[in-house]
PDB file of C-alpha atoms in Angstrom:
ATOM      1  CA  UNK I   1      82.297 132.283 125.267  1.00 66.00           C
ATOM      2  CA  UNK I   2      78.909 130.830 123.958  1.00 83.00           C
ATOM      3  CA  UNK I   3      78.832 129.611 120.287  1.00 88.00           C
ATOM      4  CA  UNK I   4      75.753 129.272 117.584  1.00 90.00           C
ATOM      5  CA  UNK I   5      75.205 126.355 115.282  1.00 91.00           C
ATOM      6  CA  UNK I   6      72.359 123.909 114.032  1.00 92.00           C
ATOM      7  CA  UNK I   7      72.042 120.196 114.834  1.00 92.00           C
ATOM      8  CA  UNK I   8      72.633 118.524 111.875  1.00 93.00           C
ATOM      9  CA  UNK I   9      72.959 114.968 113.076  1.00 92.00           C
ATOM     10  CA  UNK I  10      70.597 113.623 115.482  1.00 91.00           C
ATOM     11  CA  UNK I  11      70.048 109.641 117.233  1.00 91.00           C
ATOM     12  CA  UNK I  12      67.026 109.723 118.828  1.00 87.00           C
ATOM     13  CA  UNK I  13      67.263 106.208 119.712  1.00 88.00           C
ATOM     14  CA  UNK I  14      71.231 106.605 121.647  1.00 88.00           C
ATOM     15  CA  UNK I  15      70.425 110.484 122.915  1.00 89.00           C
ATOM     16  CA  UNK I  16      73.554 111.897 120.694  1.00 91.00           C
ATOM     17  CA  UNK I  17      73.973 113.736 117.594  1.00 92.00           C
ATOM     18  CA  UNK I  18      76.627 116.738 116.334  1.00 93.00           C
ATOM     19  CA  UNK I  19      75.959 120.697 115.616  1.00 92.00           C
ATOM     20  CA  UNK I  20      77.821 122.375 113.061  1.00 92.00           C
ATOM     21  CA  UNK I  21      78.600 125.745 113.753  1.00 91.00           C
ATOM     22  CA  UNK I  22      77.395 129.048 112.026  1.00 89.00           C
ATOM     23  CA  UNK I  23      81.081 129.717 111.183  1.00 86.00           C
ATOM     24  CA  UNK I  24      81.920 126.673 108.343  1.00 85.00           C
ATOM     25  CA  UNK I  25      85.668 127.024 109.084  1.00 84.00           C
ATOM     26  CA  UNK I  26      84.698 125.063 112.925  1.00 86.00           C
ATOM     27  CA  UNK I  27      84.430 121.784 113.548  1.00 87.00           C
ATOM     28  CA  UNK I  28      81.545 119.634 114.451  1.00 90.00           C
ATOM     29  CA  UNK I  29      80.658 119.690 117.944  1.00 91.00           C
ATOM     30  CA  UNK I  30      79.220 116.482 120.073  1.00 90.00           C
ATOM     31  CA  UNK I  31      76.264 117.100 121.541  1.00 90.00           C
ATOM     32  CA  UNK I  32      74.604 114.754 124.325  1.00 90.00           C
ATOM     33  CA  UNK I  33      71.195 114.945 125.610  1.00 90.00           C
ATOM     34  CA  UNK I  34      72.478 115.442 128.951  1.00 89.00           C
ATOM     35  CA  UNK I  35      74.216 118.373 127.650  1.00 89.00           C
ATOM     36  CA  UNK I  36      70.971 120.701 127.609  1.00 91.00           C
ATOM     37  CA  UNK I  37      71.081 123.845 130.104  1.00 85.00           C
ATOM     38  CA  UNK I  38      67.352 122.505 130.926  1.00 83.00           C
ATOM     39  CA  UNK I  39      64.353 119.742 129.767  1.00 80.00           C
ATOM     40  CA  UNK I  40      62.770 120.750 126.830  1.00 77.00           C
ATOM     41  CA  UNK I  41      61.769 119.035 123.329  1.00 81.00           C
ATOM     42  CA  UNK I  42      63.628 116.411 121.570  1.00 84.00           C
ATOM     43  CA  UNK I  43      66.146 117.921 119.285  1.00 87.00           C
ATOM     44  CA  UNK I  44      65.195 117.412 115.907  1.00 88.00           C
ATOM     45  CA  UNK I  45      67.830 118.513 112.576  1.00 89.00           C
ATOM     46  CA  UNK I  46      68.358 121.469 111.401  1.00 88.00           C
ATOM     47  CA  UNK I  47      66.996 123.201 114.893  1.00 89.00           C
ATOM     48  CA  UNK I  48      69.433 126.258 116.239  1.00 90.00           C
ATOM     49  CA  UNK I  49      71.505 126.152 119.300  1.00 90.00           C
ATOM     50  CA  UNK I  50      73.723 128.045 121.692  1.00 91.00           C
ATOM     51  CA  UNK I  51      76.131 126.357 123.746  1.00 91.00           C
ATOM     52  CA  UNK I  52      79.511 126.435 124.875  1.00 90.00           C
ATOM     53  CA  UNK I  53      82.392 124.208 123.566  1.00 88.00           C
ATOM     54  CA  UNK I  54      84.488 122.418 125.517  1.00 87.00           C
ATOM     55  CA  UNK I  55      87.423 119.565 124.926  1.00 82.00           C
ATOM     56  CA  UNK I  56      86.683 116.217 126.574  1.00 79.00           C
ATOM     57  CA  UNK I  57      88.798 113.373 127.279  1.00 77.00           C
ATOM     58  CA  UNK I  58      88.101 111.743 124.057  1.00 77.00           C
ATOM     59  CA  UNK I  59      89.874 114.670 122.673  1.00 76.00           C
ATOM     60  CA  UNK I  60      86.415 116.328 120.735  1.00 79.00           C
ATOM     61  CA  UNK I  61      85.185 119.499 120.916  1.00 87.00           C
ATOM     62  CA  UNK I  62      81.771 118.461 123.217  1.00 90.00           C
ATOM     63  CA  UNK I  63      78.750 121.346 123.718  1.00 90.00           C
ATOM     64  CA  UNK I  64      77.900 122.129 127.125  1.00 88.00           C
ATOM     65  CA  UNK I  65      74.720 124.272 128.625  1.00 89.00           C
ATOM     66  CA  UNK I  66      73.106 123.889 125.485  1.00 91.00           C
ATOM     67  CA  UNK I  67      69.714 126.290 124.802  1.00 90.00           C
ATOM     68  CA  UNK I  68      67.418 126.471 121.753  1.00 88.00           C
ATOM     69  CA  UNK I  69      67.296 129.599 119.449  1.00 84.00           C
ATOM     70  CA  UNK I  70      64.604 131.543 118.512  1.00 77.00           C
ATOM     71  CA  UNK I  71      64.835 132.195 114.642  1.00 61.00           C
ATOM     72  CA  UNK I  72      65.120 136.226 115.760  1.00 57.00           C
ATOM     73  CA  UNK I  73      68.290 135.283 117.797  1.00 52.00           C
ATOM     74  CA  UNK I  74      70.459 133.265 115.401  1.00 51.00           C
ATOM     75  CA  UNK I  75      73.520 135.048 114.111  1.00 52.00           C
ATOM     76  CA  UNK I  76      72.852 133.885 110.100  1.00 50.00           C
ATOM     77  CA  UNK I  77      70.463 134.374 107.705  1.00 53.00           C
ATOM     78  CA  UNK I  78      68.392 131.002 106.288  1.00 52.00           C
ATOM     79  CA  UNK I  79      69.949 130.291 102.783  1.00 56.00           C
ATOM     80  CA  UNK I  80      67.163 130.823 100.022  1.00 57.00           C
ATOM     81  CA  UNK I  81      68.897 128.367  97.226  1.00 62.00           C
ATOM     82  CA  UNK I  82      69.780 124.954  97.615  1.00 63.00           C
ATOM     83  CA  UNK I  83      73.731 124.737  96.124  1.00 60.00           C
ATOM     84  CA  UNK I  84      74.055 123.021  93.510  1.00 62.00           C
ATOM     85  CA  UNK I  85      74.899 118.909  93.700  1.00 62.00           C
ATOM     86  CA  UNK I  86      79.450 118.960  93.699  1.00 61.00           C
ATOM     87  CA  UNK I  87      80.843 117.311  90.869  1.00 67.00           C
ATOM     88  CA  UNK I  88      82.824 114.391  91.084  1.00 71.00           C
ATOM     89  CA  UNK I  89      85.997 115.049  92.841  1.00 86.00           C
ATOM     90  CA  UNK I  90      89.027 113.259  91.819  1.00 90.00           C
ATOM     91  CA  UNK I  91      89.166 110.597  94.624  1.00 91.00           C
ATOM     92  CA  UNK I  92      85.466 109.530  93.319  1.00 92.00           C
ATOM     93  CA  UNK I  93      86.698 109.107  89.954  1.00 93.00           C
ATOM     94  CA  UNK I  94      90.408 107.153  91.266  1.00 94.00           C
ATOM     95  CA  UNK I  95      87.973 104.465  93.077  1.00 95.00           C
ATOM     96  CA  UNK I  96      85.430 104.007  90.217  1.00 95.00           C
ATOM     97  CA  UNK I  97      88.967 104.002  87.895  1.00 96.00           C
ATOM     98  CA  UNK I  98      89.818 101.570  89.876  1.00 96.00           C
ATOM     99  CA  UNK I  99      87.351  98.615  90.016  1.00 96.00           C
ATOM    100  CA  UNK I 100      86.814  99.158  86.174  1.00 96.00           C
ATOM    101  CA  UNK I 101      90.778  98.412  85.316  1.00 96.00           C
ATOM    102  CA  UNK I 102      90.179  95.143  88.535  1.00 96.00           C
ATOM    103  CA  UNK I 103      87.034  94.314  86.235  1.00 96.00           C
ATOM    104  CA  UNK I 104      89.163  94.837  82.737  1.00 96.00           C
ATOM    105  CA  UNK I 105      91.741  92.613  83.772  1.00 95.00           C
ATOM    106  CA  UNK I 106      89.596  89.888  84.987  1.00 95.00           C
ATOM    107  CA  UNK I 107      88.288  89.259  81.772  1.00 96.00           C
ATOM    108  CA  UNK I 108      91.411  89.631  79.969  1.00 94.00           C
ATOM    109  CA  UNK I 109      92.421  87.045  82.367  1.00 93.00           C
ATOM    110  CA  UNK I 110      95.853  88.881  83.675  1.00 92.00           C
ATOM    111  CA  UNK I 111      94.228  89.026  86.834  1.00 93.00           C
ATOM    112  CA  UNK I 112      92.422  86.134  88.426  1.00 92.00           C
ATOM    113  CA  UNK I 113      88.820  86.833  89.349  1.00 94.00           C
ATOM    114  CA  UNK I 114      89.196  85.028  93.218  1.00 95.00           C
ATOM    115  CA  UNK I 115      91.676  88.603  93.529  1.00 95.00           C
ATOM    116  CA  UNK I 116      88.676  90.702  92.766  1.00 95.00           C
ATOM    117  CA  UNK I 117      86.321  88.823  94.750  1.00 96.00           C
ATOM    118  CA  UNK I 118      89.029  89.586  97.771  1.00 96.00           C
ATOM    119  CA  UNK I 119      89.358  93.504  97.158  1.00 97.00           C
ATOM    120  CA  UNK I 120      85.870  93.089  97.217  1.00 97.00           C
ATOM    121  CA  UNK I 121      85.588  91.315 100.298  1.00 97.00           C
ATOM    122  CA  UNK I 122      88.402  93.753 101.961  1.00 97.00           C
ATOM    123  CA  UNK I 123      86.094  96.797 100.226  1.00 97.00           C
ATOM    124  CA  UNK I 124      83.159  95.668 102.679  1.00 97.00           C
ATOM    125  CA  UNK I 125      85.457  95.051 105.941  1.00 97.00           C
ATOM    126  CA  UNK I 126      87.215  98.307 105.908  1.00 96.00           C
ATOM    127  CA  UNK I 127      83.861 100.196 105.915  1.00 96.00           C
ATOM    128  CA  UNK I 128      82.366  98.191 108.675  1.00 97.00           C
ATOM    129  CA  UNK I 129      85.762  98.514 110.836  1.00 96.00           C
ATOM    130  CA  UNK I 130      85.996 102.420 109.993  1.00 95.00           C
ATOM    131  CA  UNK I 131      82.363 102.364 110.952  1.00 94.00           C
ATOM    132  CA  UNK I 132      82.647 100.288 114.239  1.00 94.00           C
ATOM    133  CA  UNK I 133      86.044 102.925 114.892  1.00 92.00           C
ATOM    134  CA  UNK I 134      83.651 105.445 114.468  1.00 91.00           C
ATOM    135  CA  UNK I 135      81.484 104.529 117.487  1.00 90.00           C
ATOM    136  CA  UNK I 136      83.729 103.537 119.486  1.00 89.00           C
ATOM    137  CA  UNK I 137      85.306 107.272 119.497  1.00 86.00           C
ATOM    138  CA  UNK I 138      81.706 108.793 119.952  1.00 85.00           C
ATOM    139  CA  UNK I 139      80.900 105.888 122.845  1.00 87.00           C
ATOM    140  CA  UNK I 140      84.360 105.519 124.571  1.00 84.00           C
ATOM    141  CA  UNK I 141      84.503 102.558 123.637  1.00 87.00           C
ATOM    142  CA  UNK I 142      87.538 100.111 122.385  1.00 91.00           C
ATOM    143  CA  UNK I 143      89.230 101.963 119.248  1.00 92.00           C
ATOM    144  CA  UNK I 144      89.958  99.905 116.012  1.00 93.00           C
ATOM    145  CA  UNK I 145      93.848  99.944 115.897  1.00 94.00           C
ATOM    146  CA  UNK I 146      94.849 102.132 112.689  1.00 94.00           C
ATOM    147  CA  UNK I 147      97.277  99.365 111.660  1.00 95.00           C
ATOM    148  CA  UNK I 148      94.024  97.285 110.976  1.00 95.00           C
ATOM    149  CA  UNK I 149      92.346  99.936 108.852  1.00 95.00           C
ATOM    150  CA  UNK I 150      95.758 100.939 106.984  1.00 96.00           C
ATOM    151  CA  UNK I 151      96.016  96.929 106.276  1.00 96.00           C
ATOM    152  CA  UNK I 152      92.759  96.113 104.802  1.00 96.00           C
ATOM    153  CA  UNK I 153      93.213  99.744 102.451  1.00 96.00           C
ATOM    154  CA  UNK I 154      96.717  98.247 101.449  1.00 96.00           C
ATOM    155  CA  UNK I 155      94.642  94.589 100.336  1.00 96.00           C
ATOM    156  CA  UNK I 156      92.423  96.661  98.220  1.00 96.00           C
ATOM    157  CA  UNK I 157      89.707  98.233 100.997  1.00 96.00           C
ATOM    158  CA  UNK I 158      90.944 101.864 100.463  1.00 96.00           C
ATOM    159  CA  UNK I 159      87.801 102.764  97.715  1.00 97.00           C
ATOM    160  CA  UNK I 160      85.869 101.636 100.769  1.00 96.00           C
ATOM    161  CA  UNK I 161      87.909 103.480 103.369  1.00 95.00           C
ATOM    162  CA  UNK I 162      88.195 106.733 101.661  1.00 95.00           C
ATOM    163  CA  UNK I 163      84.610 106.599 101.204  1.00 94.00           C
ATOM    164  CA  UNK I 164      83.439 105.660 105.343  1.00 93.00           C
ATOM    165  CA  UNK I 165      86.175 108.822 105.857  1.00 92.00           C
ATOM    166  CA  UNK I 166      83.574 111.194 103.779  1.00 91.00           C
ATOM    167  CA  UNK I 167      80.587 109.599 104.872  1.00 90.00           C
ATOM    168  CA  UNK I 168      81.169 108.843 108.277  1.00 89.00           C
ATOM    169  CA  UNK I 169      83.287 112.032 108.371  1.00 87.00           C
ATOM    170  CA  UNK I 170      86.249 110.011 110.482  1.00 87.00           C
ATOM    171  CA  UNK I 171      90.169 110.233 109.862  1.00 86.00           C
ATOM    172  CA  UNK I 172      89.939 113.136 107.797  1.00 82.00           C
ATOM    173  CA  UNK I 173      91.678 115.497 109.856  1.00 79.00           C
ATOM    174  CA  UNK I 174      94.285 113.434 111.445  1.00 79.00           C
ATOM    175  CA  UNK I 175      97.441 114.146 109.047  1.00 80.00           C
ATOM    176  CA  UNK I 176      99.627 111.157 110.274  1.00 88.00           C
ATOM    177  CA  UNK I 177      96.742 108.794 109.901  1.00 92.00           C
ATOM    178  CA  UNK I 178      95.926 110.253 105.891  1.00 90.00           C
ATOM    179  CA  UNK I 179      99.671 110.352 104.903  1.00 92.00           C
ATOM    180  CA  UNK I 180      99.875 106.504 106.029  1.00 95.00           C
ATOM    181  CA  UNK I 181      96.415 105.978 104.040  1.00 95.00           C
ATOM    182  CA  UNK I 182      97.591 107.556 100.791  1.00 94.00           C
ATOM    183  CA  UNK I 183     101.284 105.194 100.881  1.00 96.00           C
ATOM    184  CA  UNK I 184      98.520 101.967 101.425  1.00 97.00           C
ATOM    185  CA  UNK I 185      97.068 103.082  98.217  1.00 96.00           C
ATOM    186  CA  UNK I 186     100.278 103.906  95.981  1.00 97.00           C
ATOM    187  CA  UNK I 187     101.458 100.297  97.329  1.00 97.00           C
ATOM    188  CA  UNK I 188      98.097  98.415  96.974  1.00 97.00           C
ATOM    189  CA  UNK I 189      98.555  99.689  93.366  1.00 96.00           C
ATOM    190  CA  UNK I 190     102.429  98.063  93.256  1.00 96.00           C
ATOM    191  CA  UNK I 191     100.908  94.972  94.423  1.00 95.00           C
ATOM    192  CA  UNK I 192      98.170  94.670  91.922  1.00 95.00           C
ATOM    193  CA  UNK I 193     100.613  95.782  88.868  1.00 95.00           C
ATOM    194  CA  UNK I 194     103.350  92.913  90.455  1.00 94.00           C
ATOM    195  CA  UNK I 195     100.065  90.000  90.176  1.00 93.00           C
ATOM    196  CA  UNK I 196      99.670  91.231  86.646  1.00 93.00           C
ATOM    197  CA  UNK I 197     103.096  91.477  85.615  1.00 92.00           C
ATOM    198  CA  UNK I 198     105.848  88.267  84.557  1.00 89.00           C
ATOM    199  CA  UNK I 199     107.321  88.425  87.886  1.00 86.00           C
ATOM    200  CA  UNK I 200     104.800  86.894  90.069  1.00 83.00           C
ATOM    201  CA  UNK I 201     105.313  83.363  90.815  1.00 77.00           C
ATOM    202  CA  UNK I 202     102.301  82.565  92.541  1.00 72.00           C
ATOM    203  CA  UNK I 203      99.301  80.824  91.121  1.00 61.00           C
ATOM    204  CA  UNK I 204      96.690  84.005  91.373  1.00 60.00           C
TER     205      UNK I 204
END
């Protein structure tokens, strides 16, 4: 059974992109170059396809015998209003929460400033590992082991994380994997209360 979507991520330069289907409750399917039913144009965003979906090895839904729409032939109506810009959601607010109380306590001096400089440091790793995970799925390449990711969220990296899962739109369906990444944060938050608190021993 053929499906109907628009490309709404294309890379010219690597031949790949993804097309979101007319029905929002689908997933975002893969589409390769190769993939067309014949040569045409470039792809360019926001242009309307047909294809069919299959599963590939990789375990992603992939389009195959892909053909351009006509505006006459696609199944939904252009939108006339852009929506309005979301609010913040709560996650948004938890991370910004969260390097204002690291900030607070640095210059209360309860918490030394070489910590924040680390969550910092952990901040920027986690995105570029969740980023290089990120190819690697698309490209078959080698996969970042999860235990890597769910370490650098429990140092302090999981603002950054949470954020390369929205942007990058990566981990956010795979329940084991978000379960894990929300016990990194409740215990990144033990760790940081146990540096503040009379109990820890260590110099920091």
């Amino acid at each position: 059974m053929r499906d109907q979507g628009r490309l709404v991520e294309w890379l010219d330069d690597k031949g790949y992109g993804f097309i979101q289907p007319n029905d929002p409750n689908k997933q975002r399917v893969f589409l390769h170059i190769k993939d067309f039913a014949r040569p045409g144009p470039r792809p360019i965003v926001g242009c309307a396809l047909e294809y069919i979906v299959l599963l590939d090895g990789q375990g992603r839904f992939r389009a195959q015998q892909v053909t351009y729409l006509k505006a006459s032939q696609t199944g939904v109506k252009p939108k006339a209003k852009v929506p309005p810009p979301q609010k913040y959601s709560v996650m948004q607010l938890a991370c910004m929460a969260y390097f204002v109380v690291l900030a607070v306590l640095v210059i209360a001096g309860l918490l030394s400033g070489l910590v924040l400089l680390l969550i910092c440091l952990m901040n920027a790793a986690s995105y570029w590992f969740y980023a290089q995970d990120k190819e690697a799925a698309q490209l078959g390449g080698r996969r970042v082991p999860e235990q890597t990711l769910h370490i650098l969220a429990f140092l302090g990296g999981w603002p950054a994380a949470w954020l390369a899962q929205q942007k990058l739109r990566h981990k956010t369906q795979k329940q084991p994997f978000r379960k894990v990444y929300f016990c990194t944060i409740a215990l990144n938050l033990l760790l940081i209360l146990w540096l503040i608190s009379p109990l820890n021993s260590l110099l920091i």
